[in-house]
mmCIF file of C-alpha atoms in Angstrom:
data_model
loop_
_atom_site.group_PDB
_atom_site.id
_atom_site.type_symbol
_atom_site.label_atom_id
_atom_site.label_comp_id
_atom_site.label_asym_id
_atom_site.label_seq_id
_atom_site.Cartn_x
_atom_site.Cartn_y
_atom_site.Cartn_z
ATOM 1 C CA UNK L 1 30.460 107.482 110.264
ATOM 2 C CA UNK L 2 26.186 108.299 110.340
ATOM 3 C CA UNK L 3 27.311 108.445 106.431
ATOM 4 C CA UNK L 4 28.922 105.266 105.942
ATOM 5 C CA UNK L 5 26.182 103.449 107.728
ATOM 6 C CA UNK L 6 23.177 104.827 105.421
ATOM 7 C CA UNK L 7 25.423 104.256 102.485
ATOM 8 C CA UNK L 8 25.985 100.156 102.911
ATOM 9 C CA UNK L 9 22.781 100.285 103.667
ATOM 10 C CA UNK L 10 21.439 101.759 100.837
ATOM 11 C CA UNK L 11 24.502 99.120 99.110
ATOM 12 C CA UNK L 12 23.036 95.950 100.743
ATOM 13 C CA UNK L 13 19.540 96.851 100.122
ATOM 14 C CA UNK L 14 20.436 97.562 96.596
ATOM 15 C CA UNK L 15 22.257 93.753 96.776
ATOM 16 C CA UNK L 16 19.178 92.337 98.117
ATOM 17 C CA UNK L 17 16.574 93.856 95.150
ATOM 18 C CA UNK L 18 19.315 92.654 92.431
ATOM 19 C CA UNK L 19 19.008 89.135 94.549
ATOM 20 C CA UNK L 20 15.328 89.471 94.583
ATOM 21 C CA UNK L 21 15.210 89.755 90.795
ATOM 22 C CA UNK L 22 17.666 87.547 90.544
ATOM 23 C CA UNK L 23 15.898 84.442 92.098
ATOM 24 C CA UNK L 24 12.266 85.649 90.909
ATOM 25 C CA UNK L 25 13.434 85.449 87.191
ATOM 26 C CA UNK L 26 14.940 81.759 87.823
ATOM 27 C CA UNK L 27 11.403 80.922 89.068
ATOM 28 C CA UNK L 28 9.723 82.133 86.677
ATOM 29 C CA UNK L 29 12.340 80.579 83.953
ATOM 30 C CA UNK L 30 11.809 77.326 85.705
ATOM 31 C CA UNK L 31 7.768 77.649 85.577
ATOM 32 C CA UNK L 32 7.917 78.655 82.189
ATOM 33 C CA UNK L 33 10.400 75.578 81.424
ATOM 34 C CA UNK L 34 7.603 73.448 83.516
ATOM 35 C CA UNK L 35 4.391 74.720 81.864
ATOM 36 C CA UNK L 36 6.234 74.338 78.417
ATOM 37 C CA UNK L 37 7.280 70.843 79.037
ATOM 38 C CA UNK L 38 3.928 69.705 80.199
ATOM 39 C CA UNK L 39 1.732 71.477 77.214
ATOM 40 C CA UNK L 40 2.044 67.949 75.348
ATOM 41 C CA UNK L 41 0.781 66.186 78.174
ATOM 42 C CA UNK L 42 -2.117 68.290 78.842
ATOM 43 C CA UNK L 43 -2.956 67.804 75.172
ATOM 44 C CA UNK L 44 -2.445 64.167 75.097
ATOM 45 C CA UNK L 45 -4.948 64.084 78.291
ATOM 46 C CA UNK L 46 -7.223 65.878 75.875
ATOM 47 C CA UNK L 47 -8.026 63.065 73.865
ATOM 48 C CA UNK L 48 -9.401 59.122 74.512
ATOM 49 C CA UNK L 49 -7.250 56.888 74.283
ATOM 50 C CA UNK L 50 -8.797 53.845 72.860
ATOM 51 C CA UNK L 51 -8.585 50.473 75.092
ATOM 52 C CA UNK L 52 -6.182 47.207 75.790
ATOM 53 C CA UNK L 53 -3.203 49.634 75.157
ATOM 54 C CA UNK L 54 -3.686 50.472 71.314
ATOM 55 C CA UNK L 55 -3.876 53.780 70.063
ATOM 56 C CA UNK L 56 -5.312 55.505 67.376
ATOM 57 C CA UNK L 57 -4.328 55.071 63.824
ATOM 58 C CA UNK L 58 -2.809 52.170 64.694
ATOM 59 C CA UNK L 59 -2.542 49.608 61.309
ATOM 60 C CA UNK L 60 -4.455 46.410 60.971
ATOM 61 C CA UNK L 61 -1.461 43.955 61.542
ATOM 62 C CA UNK L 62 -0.218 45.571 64.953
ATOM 63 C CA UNK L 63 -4.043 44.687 66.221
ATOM 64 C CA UNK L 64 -4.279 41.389 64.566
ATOM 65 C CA UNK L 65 -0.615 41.017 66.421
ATOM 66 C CA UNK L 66 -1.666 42.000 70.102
ATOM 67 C CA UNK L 67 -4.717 40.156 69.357
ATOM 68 C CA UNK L 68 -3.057 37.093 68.341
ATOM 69 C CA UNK L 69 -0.847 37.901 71.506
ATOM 70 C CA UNK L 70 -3.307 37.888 74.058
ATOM 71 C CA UNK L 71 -5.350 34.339 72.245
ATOM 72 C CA UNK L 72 -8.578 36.602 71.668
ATOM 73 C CA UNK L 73 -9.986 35.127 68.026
ATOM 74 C CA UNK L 74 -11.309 37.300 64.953
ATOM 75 C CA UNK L 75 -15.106 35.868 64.311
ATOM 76 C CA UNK L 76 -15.636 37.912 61.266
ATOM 77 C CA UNK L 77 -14.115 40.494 58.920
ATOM 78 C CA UNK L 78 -16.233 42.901 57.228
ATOM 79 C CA UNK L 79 -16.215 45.348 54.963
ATOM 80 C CA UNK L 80 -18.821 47.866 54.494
ATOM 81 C CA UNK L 81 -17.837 51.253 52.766
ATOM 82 C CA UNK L 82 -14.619 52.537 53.539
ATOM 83 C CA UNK L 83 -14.030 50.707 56.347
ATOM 84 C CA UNK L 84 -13.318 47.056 57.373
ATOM 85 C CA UNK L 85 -14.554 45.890 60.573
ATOM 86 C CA UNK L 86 -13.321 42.925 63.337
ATOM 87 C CA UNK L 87 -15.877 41.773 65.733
ATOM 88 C CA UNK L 88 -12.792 39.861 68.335
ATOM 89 C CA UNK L 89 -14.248 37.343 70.915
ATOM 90 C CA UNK L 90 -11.730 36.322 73.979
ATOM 91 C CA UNK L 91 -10.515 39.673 75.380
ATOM 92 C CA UNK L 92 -10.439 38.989 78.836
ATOM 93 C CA UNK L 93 -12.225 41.011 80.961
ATOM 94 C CA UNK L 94 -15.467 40.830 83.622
ATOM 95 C CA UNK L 95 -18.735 40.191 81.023
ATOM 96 C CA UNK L 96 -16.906 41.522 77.794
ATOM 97 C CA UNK L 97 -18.920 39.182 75.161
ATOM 98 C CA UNK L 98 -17.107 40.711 71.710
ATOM 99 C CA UNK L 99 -15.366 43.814 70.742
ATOM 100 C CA UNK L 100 -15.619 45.191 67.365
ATOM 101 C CA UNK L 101 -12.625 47.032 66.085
ATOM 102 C CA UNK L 102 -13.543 49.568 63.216
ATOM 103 C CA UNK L 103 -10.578 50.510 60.282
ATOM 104 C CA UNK L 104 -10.605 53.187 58.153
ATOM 105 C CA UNK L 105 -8.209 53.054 55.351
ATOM 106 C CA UNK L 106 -6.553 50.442 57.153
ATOM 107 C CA UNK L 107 -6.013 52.431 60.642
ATOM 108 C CA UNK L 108 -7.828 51.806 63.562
ATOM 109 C CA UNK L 109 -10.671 54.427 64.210
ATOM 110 C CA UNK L 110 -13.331 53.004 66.516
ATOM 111 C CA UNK L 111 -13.517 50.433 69.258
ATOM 112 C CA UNK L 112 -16.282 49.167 71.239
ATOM 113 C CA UNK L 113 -16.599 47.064 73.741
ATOM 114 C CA UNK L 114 -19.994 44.756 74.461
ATOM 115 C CA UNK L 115 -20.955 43.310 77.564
ATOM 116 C CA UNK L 116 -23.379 40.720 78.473
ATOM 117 C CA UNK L 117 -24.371 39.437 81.571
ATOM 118 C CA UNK L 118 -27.217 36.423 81.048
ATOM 119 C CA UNK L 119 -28.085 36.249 84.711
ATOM 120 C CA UNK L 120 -28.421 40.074 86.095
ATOM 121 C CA UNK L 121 -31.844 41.733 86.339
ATOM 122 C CA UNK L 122 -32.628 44.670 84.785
ATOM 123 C CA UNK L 123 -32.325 46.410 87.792
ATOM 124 C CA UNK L 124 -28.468 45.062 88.127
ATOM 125 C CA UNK L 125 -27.873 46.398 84.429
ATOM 126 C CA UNK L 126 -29.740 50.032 85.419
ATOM 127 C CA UNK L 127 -27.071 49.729 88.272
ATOM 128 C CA UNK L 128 -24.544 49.023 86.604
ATOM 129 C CA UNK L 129 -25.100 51.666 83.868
ATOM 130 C CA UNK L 130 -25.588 54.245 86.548
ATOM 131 C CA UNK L 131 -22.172 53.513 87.814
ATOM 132 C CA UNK L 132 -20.520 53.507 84.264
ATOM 133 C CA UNK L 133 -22.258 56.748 83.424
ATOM 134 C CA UNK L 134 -20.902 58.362 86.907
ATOM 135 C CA UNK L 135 -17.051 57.085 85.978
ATOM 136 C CA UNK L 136 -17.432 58.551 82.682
ATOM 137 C CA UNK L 137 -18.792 62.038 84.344
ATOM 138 C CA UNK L 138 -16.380 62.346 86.650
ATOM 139 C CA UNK L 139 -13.423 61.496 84.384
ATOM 140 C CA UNK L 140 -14.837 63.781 81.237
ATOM 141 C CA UNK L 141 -17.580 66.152 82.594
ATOM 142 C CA UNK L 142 -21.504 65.581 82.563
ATOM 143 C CA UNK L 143 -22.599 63.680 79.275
ATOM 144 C CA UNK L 144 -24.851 64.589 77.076
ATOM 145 C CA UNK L 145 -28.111 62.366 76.985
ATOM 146 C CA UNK L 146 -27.942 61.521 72.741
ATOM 147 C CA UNK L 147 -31.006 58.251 73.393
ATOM 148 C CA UNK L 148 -33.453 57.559 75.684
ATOM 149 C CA UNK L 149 -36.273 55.378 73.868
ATOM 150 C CA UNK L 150 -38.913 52.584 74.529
ATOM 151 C CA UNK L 151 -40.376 50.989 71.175
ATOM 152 C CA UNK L 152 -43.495 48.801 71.951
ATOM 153 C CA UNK L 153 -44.837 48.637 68.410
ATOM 154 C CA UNK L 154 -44.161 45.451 67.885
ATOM 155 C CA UNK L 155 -44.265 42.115 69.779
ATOM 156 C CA UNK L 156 -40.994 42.779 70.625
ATOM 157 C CA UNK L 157 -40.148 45.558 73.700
ATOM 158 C CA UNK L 158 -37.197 47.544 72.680
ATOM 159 C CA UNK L 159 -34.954 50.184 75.135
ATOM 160 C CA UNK L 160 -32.091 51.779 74.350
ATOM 161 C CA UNK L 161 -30.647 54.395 76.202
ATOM 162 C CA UNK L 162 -27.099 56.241 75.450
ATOM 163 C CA UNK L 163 -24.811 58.986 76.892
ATOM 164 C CA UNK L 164 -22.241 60.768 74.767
ATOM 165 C CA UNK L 165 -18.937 62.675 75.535
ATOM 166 C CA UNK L 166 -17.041 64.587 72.951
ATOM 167 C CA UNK L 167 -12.774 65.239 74.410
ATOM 168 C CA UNK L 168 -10.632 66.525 71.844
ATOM 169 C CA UNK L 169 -10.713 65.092 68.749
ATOM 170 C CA UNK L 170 -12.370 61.608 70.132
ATOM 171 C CA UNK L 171 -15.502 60.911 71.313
ATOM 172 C CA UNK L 172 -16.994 58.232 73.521
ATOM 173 C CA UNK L 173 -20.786 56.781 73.704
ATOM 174 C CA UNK L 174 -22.416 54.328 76.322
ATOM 175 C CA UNK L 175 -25.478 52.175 75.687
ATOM 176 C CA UNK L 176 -27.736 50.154 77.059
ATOM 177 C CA UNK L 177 -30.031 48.065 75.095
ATOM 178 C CA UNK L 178 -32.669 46.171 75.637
ATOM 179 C CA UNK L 179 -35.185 43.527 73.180
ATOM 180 C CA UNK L 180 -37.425 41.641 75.399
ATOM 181 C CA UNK L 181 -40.597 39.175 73.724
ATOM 182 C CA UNK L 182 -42.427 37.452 76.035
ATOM 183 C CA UNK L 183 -39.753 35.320 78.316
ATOM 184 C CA UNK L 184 -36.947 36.092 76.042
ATOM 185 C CA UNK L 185 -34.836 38.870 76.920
ATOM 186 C CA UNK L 186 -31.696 40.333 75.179
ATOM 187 C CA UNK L 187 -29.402 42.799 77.375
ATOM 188 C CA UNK L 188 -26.420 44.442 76.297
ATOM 189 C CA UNK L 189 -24.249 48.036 77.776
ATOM 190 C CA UNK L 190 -22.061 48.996 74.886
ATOM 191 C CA UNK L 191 -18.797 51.298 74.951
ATOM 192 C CA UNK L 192 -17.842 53.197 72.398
ATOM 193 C CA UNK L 193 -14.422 54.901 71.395
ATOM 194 C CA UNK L 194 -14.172 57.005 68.482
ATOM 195 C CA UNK L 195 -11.454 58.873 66.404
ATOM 196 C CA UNK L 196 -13.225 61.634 64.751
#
């Protein structure tokens, strides 16, 4: 009987490692199924998207259609090179003054986005540049500092500072600039998507 006992035990624990297997390859089958399945995500989150729901490459009449969709208006058309570009007034959101949409062989390739805010200080914009740059860090990793100048050469005062961050194939700049002469001052934060 002593016999019998050792051998469906050696039997069940023999059962249990062929279970053990069993349910370790199904686990890693399923992780493998997982990681597999999200790979096009992850590369997808690689890359900036540009804003207002297009994407890149998309062709001149889909934009002119959204556009036309959401009642923004096309100031002017340019062409200079190989590329043909939109500067789009209307686009509603908080002190968005234009947004210039850049083609390249009839594809979109760049956007960016101006904003202007006539009655903030230049310790609002600073603020408010401070908090864009953060986002951006956060979301994409430190940027790189690619401007940081003050031009008083002329009667005019000129700033411009800007912050770069490369993700995938795509790139994305901020800017703040500045033209100030005597009373008059000129005060824009610029954001710029790229397709590289």
């Amino acid at each position: 009987m002593q016999a019998t006992d050792t051998d469906m035990t050696g039997r069940l624990s023999m059962c249990i490692a062929r279970w053990n297997r069993l349910i370790i390859r199904r686990i890693l089958l399923i992780l493998l199924i997982a990681l597999f399945s999200c790979a096009p995500r992850t590369r997808a989150a690689d890359e900036l998207v540009p804003p207002f729901g297009f994407r890149w490459n998309d062709s001149m009449a889909r934009v002119e259609a959204v556009l036309r969709g959401a009642k923004a208006k096309i100031t002017s058309r340019e062409k200079k090179q190989n590329r043909e570009i939109w500067t789009v007034e209307g686009l509603i959101h908080p002190g968005l003054k234009r947004t210039v949409f850049t083609f390249k062989e009839r594809a979109l390739v760049a956007v960016e986005l101006q904003y202007e805010y006539p009655d903030w200080s230049i310790e609002r914009y600073n603020q408010r540049m401070g908090e864009i740059r953060k986002y951006f860090d956060e979301k994409y990793g430190t940027g790189k500092l690619v401007s940081r100048s003050r031009d008083h050469d002329t009667d005019v005062i000129q700033t411009l500072v800007g912050y770069q961050w490369m993700v995938g194939t795509t790139m994305l700049e901020l800017f703040y600039f500045s033209a100030q002469h005597d009373n008059l001052v000129y005060r824009t934060i610029s954001v710029d998507y790229k397709a590289l």
